Short mmCIF file of C-alpha atoms and ligand atoms in Angstrom, two decimals:
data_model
loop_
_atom_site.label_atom_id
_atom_site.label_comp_id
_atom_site.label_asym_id
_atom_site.label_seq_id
_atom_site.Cartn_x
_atom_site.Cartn_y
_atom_site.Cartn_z
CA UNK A 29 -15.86 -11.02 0.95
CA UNK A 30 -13.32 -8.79 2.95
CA UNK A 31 -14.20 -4.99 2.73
CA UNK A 32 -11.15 -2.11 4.13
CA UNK A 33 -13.30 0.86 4.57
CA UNK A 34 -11.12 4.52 4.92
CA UNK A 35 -13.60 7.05 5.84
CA UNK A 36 -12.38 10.83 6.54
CA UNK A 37 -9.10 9.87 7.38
CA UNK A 38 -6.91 12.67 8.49
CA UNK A 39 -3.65 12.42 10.33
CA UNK A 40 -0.36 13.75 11.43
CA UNK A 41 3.26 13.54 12.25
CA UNK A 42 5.25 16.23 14.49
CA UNK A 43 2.39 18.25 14.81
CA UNK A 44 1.60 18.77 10.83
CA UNK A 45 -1.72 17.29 9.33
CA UNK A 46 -0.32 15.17 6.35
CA UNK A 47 -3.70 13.60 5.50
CA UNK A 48 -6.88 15.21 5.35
CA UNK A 49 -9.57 13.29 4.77
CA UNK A 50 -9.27 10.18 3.17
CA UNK A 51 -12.26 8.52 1.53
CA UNK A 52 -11.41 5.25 0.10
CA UNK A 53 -13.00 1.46 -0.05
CA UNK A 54 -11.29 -1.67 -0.94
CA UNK A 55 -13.16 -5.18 -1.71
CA UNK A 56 -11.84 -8.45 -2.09
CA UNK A 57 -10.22 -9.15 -5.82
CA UNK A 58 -10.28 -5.27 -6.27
CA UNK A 59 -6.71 -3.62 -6.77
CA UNK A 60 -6.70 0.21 -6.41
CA UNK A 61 -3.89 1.77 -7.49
CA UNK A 62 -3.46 5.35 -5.55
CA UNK A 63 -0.76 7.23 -7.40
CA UNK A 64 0.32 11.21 -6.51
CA UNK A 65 3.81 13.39 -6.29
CA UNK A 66 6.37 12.77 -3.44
CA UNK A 67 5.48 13.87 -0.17
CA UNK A 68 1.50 13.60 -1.43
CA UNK A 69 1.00 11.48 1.79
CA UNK A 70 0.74 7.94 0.46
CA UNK A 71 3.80 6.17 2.56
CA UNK A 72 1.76 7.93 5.78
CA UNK A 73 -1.30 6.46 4.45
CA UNK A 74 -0.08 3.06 5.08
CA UNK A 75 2.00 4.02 7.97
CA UNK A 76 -1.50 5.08 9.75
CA UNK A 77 -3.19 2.06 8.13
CA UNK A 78 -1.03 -0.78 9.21
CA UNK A 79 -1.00 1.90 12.68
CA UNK A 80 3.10 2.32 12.54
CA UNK A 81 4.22 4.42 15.75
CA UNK A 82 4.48 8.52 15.31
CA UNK A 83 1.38 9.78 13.39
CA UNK A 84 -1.19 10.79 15.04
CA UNK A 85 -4.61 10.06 13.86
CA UNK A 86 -6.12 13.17 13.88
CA UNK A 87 -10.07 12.14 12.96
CA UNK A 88 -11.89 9.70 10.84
CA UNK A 89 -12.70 5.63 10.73
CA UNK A 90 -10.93 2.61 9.44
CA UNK A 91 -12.54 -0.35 9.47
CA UNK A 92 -11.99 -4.21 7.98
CA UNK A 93 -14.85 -6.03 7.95
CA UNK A 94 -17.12 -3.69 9.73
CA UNK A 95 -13.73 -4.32 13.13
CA UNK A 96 -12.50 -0.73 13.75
CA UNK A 97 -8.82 -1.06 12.87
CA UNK A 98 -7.66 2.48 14.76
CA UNK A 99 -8.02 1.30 17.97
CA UNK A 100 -6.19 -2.33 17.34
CA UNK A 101 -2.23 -2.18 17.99
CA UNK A 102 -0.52 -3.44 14.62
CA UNK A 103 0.00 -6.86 14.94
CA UNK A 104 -3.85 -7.28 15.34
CA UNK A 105 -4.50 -5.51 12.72
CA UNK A 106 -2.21 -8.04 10.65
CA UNK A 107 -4.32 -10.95 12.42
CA UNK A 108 -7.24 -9.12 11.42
CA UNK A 109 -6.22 -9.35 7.20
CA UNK A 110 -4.22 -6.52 6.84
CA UNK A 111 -0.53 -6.38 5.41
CA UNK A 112 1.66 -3.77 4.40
CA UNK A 113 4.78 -4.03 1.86
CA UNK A 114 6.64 -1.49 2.91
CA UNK A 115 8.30 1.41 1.19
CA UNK A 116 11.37 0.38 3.02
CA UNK A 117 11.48 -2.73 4.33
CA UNK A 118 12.73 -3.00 7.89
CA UNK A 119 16.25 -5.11 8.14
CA UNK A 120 15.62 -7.11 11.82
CA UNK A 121 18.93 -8.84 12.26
CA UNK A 122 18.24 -12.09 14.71
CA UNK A 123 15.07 -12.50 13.37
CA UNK A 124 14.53 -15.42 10.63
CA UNK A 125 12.19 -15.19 8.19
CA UNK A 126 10.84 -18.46 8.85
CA UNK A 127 10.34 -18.12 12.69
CA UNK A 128 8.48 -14.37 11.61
CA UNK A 129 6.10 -16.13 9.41
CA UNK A 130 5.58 -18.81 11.63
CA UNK A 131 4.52 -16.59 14.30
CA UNK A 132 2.33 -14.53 12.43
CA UNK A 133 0.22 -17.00 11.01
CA UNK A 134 -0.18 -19.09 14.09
CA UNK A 135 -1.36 -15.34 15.71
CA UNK A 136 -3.54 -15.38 12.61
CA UNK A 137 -5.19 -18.50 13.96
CA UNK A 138 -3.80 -20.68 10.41
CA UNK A 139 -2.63 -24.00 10.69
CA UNK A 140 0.93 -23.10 9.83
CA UNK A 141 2.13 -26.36 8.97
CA UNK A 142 5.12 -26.89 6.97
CA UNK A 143 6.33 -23.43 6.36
CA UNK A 144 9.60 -23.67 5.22
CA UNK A 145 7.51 -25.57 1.80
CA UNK A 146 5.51 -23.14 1.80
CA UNK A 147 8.19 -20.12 1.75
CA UNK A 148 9.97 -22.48 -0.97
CA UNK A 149 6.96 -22.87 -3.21
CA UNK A 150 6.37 -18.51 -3.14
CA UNK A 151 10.06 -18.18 -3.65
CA UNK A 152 10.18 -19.99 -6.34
CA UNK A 153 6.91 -17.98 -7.98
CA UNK A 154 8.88 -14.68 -7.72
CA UNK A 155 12.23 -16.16 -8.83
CA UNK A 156 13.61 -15.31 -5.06
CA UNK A 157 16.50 -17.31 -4.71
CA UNK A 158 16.26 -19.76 -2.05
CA UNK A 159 19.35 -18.98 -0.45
CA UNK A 160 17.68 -16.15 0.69
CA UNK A 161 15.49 -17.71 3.28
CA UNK A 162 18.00 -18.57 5.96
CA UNK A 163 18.93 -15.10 5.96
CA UNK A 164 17.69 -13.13 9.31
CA UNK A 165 14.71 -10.48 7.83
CA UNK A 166 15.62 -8.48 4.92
CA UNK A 167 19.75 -8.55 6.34
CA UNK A 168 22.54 -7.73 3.83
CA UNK A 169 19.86 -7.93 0.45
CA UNK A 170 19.45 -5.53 -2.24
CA UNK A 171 16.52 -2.74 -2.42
CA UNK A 172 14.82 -5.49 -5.09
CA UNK A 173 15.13 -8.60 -3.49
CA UNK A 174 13.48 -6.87 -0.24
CA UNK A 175 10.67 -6.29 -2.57
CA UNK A 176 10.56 -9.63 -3.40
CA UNK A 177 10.35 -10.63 0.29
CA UNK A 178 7.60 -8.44 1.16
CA UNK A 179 6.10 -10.29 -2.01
CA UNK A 180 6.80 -13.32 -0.73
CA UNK A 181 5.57 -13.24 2.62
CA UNK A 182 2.22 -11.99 1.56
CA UNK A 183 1.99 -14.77 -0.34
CA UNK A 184 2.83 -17.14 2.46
CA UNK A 185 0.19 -15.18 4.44
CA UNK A 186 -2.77 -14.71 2.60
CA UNK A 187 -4.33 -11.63 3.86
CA UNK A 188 -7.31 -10.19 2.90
CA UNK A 189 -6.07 -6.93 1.94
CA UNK A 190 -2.64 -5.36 1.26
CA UNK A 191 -1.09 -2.05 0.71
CA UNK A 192 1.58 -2.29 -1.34
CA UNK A 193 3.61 1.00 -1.06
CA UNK A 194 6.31 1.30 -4.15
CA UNK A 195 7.08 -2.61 -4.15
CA UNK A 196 7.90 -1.80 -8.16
CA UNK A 197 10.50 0.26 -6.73
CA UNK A 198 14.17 -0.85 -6.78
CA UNK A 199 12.88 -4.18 -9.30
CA UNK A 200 14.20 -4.80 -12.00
CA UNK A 201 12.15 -6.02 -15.37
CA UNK A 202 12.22 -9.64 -14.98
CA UNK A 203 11.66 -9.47 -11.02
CA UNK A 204 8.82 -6.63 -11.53
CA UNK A 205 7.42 -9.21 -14.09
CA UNK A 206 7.26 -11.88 -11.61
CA UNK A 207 6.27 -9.84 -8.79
CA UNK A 208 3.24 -8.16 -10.44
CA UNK A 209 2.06 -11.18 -11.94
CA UNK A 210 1.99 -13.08 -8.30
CA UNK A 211 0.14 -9.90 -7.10
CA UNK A 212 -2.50 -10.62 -9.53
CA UNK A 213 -2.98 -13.89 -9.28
CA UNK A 214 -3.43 -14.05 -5.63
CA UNK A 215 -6.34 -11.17 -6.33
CA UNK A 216 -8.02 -14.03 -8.48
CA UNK A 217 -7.15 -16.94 -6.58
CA UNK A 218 -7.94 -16.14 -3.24
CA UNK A 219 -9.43 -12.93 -3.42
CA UNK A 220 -7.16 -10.37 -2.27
CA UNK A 221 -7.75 -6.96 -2.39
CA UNK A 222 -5.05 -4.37 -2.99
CA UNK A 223 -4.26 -0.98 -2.56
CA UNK A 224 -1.24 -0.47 -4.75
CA UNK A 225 0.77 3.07 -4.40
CA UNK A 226 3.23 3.44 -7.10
CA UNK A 227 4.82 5.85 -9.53
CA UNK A 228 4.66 3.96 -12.42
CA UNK A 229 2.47 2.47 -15.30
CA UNK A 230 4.68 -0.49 -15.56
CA UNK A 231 3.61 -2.10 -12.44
CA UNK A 232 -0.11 -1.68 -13.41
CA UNK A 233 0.02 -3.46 -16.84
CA UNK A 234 -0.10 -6.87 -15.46
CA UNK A 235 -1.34 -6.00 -11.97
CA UNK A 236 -4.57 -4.35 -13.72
CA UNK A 237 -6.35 -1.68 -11.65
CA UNK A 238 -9.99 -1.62 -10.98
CA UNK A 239 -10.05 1.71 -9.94
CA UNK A 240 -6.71 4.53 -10.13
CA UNK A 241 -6.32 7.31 -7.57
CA UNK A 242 -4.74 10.66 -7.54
CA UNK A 243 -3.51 11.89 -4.22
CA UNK A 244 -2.20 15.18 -3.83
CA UNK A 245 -1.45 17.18 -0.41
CA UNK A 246 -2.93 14.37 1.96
CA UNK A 247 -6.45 14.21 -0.66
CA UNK A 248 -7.58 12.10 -3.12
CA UNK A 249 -8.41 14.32 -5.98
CA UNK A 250 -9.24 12.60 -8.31
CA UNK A 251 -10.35 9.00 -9.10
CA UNK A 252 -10.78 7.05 -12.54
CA UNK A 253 -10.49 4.13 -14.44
CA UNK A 254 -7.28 2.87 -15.96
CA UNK A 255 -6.85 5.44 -18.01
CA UNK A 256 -6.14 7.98 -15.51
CA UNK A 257 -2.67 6.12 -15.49
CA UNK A 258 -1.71 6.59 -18.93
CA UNK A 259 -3.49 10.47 -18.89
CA UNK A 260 -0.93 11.02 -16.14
CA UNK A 261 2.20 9.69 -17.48
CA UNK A 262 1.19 12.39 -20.53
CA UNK A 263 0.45 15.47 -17.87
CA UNK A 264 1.92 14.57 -14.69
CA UNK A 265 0.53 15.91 -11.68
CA UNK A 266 0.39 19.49 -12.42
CA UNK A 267 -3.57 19.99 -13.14
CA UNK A 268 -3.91 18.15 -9.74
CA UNK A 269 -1.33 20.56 -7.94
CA UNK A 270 -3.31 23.28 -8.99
CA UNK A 271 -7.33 21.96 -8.16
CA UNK A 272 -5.55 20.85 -4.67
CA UNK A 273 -4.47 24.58 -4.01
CA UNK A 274 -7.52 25.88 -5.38
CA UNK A 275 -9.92 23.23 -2.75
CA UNK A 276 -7.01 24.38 -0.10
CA UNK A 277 -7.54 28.15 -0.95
CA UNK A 278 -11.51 27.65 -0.39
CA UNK A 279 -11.24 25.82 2.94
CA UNK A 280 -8.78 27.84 4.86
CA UNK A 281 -10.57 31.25 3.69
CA UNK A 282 -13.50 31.07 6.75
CA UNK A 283 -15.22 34.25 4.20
CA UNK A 284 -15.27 32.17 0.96
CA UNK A 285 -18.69 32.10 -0.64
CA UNK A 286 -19.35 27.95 0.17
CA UNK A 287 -21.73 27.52 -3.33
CA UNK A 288 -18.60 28.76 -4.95
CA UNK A 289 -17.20 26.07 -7.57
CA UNK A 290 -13.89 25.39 -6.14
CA UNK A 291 -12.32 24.40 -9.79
CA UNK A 292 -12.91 27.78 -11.15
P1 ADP B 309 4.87 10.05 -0.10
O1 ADP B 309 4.96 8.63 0.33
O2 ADP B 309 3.61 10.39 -0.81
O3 ADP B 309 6.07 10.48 -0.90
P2 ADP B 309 5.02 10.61 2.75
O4 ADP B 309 3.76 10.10 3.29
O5 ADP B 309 6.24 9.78 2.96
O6 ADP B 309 4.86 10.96 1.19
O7 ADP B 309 5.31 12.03 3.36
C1 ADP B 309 4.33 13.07 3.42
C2 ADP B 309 4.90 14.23 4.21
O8 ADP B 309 4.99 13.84 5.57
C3 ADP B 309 6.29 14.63 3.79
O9 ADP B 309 6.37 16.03 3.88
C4 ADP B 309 7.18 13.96 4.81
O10 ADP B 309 8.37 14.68 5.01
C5 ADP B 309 6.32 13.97 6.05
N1 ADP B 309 6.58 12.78 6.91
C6 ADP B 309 6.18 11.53 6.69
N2 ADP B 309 6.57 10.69 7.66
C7 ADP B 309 7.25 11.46 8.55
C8 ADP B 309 7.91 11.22 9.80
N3 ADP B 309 7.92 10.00 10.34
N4 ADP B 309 8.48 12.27 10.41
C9 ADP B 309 8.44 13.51 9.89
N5 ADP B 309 7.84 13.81 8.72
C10 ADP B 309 7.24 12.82 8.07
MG1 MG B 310 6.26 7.07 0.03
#
């Protein structure tokens, strides 16, 4: 049982605090889908999570398994169980994406065995064609099929927990289908837990949510069941915009009366 634990997360980039103060826990075989207008803070989120160079963490604890993540440089973190699909995948030309996975699971300590079956057998999950392996990391492909090889190297990987920022975006149907579904399954089969940022609904039909959350202006503002998803797709984020300057409003005014109810 892997456990990511956020707790008063707050960080920065050039000097401007982008998230401030994060609360959020993610168990194995849990999927949490965090959803919230652009510029909310979600891609810095996962930046800061997976510990990506310029933000600043500004206060707050990360842990995985009880290990505090903040002070590990990234690839440890990776060793440690985390992975992040990225909003936009990194091209490395030079690099294959055999000899990457490779590495990173013999940093992770697993047996790495045959690989190149093992990249076959995900590809083929996903419908990635197999052509693409050869390639050097996420050179000369389309915004989906970079999707599809974040999806497929957390397959080869395993992790305990991944953030997956936007990997719906750029898919099309059949490839969101495929990619969702694998998603899933690896939450039942060996237990992954997820922390899914997206826009949309469509990616959280087959990848079901245990829990949906609403960040707006660096804080989560609201958290629910499923049905938050579908009760935002009806109001968008504009009740949220408003209780976020309202809570904003009541902690920058030093005079404010504190027993105040902030959503009044
Ligand atoms: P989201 O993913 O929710 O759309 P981001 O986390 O990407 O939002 O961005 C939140 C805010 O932080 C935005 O105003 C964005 O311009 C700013 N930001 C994020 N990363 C950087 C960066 N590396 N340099 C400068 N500004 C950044
Ligand atoms: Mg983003």
């Amino acid at each position: 049982m892997a456990q990511l634990t956020i707790t008063g997360l707050r960080a920065g980039v050039q000097g401007r605090e982008i998230l401030r103060g994060i609360d959020l826990t993610v168990r194995s075989g849990e999927v949490h889908a965090v959803m919230g207008p652009n510029g909310a803070g979600k891609s810095t989120l996962s930046n800061v999570l997976m510990g990506a160079p310029g933000y600043e963490v500004l206060g707050g604890l990360v842990t995985l398994d009880g290990e505090d993540l903040l002070e590990l440089p990234t690839w440890k973190r990776a060793a440690a169980g985390l992975f992040l699909a990225m909003q936009y995948p990194t091209e490395v030309p030079g690099v294959a994406l055999e000899t990457m996975l490779t590495e990173a699971l013999v940093a992770t300590g697993k047996a790495s065995g045959d690989v190149h079956a093992l990249m076959a057998a995900e590809a083929e999950r996903i419908g990635f064609d197999e052509r693409f392996l050869s390639r050097p990391l996420n050179v000369d492909l389309s915004g989906g099929e970079k999707k599809r090889n974040e999806t497929l190297q957390l397959g080869v990987l395993q992790p305990k927990i991944a953030v997956l920022d936007e990997i719906d975006s750029g898919l099309d149907v059949d490839a969101l289908a495929d990619v969702s579904r694998r998603v899933e399954e690896l939450t039942n089969q060996s237990g992954l837990g997820v922390l899914a940022i997206t826009h949309y609904q469509r990616l959280l039909t087959v990848l079901r949510p245990d829990v949906v959350h609403v960040l707006v202006q660096g804080r989560i503002v609201a958290s629910g069941g499923p049905e938050l998803v579908e009760q935002l797709e009806e109001t968008g984020y504009a009740p949220y915009l408003e209780e976020a300057e309202v809570l904003d409003g009541a902690l920058a005014d030093p005079f404010a009366d504190p027993f105040a109810d902030p959503f009044k």
